[in-house]
Tab-separated table of C-alpha atoms in Angstrom:
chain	number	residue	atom	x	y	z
R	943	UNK	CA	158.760	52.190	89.191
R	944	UNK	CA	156.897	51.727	92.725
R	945	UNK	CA	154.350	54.402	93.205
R	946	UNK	CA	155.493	55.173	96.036
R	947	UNK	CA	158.732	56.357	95.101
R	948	UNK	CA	157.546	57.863	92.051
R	949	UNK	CA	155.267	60.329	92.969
R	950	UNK	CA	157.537	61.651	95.914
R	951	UNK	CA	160.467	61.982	93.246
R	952	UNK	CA	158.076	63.610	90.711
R	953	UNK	CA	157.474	66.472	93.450
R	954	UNK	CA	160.962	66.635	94.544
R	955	UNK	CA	162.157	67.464	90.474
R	956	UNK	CA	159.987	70.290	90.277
R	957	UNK	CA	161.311	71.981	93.545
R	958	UNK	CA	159.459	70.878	96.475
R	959	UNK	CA	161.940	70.868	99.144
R	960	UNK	CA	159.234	69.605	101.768
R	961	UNK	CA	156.426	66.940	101.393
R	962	UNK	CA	152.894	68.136	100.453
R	963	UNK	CA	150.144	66.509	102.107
R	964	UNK	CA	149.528	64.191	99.041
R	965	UNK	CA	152.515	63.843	97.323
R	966	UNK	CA	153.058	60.160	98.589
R	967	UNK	CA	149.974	59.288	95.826
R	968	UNK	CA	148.907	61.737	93.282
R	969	UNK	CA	151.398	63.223	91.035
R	970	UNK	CA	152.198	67.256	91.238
R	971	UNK	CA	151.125	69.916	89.044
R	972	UNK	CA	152.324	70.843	85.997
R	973	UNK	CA	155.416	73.080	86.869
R	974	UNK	CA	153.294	76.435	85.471
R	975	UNK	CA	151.528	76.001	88.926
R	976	UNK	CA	152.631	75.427	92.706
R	977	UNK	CA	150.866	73.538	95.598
R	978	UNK	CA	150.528	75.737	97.981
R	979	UNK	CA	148.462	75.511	101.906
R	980	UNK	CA	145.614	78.004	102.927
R	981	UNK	CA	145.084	77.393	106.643
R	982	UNK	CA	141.707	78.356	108.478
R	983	UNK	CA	139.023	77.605	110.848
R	984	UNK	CA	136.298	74.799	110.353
R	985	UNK	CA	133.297	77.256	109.777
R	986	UNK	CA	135.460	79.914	107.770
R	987	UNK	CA	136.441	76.167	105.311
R	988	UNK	CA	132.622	75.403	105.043
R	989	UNK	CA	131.825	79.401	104.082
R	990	UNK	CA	134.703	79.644	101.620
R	991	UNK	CA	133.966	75.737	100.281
R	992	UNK	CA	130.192	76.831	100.001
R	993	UNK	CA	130.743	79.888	97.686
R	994	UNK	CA	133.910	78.906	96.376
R	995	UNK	CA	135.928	81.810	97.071
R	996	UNK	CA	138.704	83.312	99.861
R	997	UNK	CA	138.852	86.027	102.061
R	998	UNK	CA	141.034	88.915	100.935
R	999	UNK	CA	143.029	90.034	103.953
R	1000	UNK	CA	143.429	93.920	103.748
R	1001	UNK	CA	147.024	94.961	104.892
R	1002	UNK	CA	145.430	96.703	107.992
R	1003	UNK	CA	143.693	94.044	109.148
R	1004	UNK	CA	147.065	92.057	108.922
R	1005	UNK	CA	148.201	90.463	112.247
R	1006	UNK	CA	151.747	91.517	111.374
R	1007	UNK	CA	151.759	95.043	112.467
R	1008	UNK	CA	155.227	95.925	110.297
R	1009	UNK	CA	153.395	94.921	107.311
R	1010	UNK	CA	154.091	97.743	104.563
R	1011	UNK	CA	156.879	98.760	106.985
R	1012	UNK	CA	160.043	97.394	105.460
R	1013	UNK	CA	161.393	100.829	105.318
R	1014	UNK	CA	163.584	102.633	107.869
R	1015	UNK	CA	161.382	105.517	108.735
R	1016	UNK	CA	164.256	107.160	111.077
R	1017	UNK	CA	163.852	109.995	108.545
R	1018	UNK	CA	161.126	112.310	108.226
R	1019	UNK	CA	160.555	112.380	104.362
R	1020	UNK	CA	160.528	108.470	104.403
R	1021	UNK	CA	157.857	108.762	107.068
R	1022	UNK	CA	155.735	110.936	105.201
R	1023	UNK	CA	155.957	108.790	102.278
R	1024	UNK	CA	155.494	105.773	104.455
R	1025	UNK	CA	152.398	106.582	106.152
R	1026	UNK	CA	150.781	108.211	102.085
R	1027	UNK	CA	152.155	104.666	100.952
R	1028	UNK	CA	150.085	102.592	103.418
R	1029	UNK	CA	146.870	104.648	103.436
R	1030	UNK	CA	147.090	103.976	99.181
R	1031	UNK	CA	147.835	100.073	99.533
R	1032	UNK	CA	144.985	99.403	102.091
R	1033	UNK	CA	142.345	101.295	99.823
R	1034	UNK	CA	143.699	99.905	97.113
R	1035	UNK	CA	145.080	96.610	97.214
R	1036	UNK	CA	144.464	93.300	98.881
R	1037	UNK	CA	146.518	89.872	99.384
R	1038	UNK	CA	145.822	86.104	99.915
R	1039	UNK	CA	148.128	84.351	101.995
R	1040	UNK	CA	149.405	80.249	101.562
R	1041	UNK	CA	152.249	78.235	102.724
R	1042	UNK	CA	154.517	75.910	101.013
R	1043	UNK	CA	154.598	74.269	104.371
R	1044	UNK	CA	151.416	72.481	105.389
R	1045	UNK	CA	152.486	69.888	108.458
R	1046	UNK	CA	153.949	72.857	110.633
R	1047	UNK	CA	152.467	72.104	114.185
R	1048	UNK	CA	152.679	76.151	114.783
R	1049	UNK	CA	151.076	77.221	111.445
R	1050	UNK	CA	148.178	74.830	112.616
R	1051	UNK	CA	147.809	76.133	116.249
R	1052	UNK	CA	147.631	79.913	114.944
R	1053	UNK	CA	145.797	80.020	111.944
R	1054	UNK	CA	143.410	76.778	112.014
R	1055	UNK	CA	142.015	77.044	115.645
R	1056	UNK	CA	144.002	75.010	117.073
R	1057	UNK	CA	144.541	72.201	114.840
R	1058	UNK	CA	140.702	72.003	115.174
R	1059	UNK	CA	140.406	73.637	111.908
R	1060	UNK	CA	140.967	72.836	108.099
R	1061	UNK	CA	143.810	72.933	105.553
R	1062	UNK	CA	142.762	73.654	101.841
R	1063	UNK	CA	145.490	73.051	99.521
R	1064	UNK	CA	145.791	75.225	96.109
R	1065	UNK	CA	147.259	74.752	93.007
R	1066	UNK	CA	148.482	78.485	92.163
R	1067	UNK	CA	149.389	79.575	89.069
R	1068	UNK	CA	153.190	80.858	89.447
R	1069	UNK	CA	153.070	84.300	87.779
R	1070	UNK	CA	150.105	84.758	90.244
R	1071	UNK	CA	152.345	84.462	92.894
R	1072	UNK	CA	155.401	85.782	95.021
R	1073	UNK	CA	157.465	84.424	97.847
R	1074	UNK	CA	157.714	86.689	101.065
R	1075	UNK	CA	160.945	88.156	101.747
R	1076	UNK	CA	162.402	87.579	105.311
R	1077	UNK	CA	164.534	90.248	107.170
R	1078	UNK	CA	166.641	90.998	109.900
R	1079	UNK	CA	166.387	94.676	109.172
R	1080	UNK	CA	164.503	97.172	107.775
R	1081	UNK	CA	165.291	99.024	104.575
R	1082	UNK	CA	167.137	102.112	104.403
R	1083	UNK	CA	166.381	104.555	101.632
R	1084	UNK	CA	167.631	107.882	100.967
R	1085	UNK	CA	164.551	109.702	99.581
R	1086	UNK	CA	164.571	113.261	99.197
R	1087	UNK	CA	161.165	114.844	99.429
R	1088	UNK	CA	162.177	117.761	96.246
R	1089	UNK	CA	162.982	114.150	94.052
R	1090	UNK	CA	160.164	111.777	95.306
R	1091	UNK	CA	156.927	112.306	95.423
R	1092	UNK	CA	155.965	108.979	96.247
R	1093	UNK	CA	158.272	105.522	97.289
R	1094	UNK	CA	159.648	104.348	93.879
R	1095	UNK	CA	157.760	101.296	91.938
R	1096	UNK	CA	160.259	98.670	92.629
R	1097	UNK	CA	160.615	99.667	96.342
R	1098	UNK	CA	156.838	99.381	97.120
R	1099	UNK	CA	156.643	95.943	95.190
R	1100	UNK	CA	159.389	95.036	97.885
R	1101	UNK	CA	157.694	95.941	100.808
R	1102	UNK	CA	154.331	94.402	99.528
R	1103	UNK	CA	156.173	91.021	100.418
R	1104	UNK	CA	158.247	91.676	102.723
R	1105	UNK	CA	158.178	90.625	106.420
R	1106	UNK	CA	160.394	90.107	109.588
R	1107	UNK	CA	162.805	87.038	109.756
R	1108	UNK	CA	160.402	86.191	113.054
R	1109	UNK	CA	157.919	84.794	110.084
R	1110	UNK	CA	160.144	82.993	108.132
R	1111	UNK	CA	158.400	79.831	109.637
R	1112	UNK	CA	154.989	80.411	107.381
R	1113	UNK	CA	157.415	79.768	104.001
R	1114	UNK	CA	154.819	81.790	102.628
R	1115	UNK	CA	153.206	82.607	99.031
R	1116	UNK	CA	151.769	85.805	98.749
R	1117	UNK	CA	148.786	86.296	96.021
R	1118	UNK	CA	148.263	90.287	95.559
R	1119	UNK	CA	144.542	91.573	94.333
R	1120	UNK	CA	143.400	94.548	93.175
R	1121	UNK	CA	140.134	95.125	95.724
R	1122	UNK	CA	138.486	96.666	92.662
R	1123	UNK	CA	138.539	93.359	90.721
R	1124	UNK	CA	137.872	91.142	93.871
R	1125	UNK	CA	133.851	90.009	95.056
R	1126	UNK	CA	132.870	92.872	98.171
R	1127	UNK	CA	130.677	91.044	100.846
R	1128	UNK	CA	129.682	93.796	103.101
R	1129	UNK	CA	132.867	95.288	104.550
R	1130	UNK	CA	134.642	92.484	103.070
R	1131	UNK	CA	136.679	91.138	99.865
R	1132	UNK	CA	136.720	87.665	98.075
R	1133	UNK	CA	138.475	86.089	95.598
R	1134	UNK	CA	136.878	83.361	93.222
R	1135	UNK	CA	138.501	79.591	92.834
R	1136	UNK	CA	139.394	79.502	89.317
R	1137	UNK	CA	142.006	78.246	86.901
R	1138	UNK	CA	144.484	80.489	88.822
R	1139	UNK	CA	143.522	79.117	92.206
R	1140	UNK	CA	142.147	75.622	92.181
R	1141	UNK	CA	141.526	73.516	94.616
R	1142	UNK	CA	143.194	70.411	95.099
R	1143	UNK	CA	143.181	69.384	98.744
R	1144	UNK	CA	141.211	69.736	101.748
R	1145	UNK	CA	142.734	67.943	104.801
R	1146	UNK	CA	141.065	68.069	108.398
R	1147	UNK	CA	143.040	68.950	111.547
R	1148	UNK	CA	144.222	66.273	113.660
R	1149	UNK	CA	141.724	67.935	116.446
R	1150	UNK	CA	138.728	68.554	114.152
R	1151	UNK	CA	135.846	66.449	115.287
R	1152	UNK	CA	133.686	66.730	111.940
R	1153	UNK	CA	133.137	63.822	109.597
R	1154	UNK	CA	135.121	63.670	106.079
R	1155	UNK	CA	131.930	63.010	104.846
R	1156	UNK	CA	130.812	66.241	105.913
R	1157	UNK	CA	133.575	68.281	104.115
R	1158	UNK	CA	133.644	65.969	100.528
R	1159	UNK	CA	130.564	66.675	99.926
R	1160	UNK	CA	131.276	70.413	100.244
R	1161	UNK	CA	134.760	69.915	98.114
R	1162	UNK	CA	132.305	67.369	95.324
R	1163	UNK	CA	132.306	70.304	92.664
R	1164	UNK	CA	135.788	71.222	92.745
R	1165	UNK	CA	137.418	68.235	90.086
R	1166	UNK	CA	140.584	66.260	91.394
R	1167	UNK	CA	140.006	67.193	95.086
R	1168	UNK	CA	141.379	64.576	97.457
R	1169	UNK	CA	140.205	64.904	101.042
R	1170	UNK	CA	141.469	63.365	104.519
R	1171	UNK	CA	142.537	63.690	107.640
R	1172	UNK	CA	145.430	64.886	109.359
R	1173	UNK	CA	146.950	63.373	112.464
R	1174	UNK	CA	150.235	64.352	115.181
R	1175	UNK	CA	153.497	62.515	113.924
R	1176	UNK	CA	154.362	59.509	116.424
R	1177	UNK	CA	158.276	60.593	115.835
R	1178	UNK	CA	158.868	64.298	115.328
R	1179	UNK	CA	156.850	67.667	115.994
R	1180	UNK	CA	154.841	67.395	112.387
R	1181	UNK	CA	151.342	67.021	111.443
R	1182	UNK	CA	150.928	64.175	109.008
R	1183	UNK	CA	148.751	62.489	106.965
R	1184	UNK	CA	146.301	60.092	108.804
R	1185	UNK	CA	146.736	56.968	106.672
R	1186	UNK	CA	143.668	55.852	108.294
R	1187	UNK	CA	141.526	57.980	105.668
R	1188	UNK	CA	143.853	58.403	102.925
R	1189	UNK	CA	142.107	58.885	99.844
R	1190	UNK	CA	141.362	55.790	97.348
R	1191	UNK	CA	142.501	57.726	94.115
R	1192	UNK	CA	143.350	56.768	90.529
R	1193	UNK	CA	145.800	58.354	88.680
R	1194	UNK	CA	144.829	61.750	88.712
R	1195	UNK	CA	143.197	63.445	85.723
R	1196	UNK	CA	143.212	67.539	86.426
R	1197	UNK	CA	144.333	70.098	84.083
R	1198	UNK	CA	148.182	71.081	84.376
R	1199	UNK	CA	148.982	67.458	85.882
R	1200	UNK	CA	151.902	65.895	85.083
């Protein structure tokens, strides 16, 4: 079969309802992981390609301001428990955001300066990993303050991935960390590339004025890595692949590969 249809088809059997930036010539990963889009400035790429780590976001620091806030907090007891709930998650817990969808124009213009930035694409272990939940509405609960003490297990699991139907454009992939088992920089939190978050992609913006050269030599330890540019589709709103500097790859060779 042409590689060019096979690789595409090979993507689209495992689930992938949209392209990923490379799936026109490397095969996906095995179907324990999912390809999944990290989108960020260019110095914030070169820190995090340096040290081989990410940022933990903190839920307060979250530009959603309804994160944690799934619940209907009309009532006073949910309140309560709402605000002890949120104070607990931010000391306690951190998350990782990624997209399934990598060539959406907006995605690019808010989180990777302006298309002047970079995209780094993961292979993430699935377990690892939960989809956002999208909603018109928030939650309603009946909690009665004499019966809970706290918001119930499966409820706060909910509203740890749960967002407004306004963000349903991200598509994204949440990755949840305990900030006692991630890296502390100064006021900040990491998380280490590793066999549960490895990188497979880095692609430039189609306004990012550094050389590829610049940015493979940074992605040279991570195995498998394919690295190019990204450019504005001639035919539709979508950022595309800039066949221009598409990668000269074999076959690839990474762990979990099909």
């Amino acid at each position: 079969m042409n590689d060019r249809i096979e690789y595409p088809n090979q993507w689209w059997a495992l689930g992938y309802s949209a392209p990923m930036a490379s799936s026109s010539f490397l095969s996906p990963p095995g179907p324990d992981f999912v390809r999944a889009y990290h989108l960020l400035s260019w110095r914030h790429a070169v820190e995090n390609l340096e040290k081989s780590r990410l940022k933990v976001s903190r839920f307060s620091e979250a530009n959603d301001p309804f994160e944690l806030l799934g619940l209907n907090c009309h009532d006073r007891t949910v309140r309560r428990l709402t605000r002890a709930f949120i104070e607990a998650q931010n000391e306690q817990r951190g998350f990782i955001s990624f997209s399934e969808n990598w060539n959406s124009s907006l995605l690019w213009s808010h989180y990777a300066a302006k298309h002047q930035g970079v995209c780094l694409g993961f292979d993430l272990r699935r377990d690892r990993v939960e989809k956002v939940e999208y909603a018109d509405r928030r939650l309603r609960a009946m909690l009665r303050e004499e019966d809970e003490p706290e918001i119930p297990p499966r409820v706060r699991d909910r509203l740890c991935r749960m967002k407004s139907r306004d963000w349903s454009y991200e598509r994204e992939l949440r990755m949840l960390v305990d900030l006692k088992d991630a890296a502390p920089d100064g006021d900040l939190f990491f998380w280490p590339f590793s066999e549960d978050l490895r990188l497979a992609e880095v692609i430039l913006g189609p306004r990012c004025d550094e050389e590829l050269t610049s940015i493979e030599t940074l992605a040279r330890g991570n195995e498998g890595v394919v690295v190019f540019k990204a450019r504005l589709a001639r035919r539709d709103f979508k950022v595309v692949l800039d066949g221009d500097t598409r990668p000269n790859v074999d076959p690839p060779t990474q762990a979990g590969a099909m």
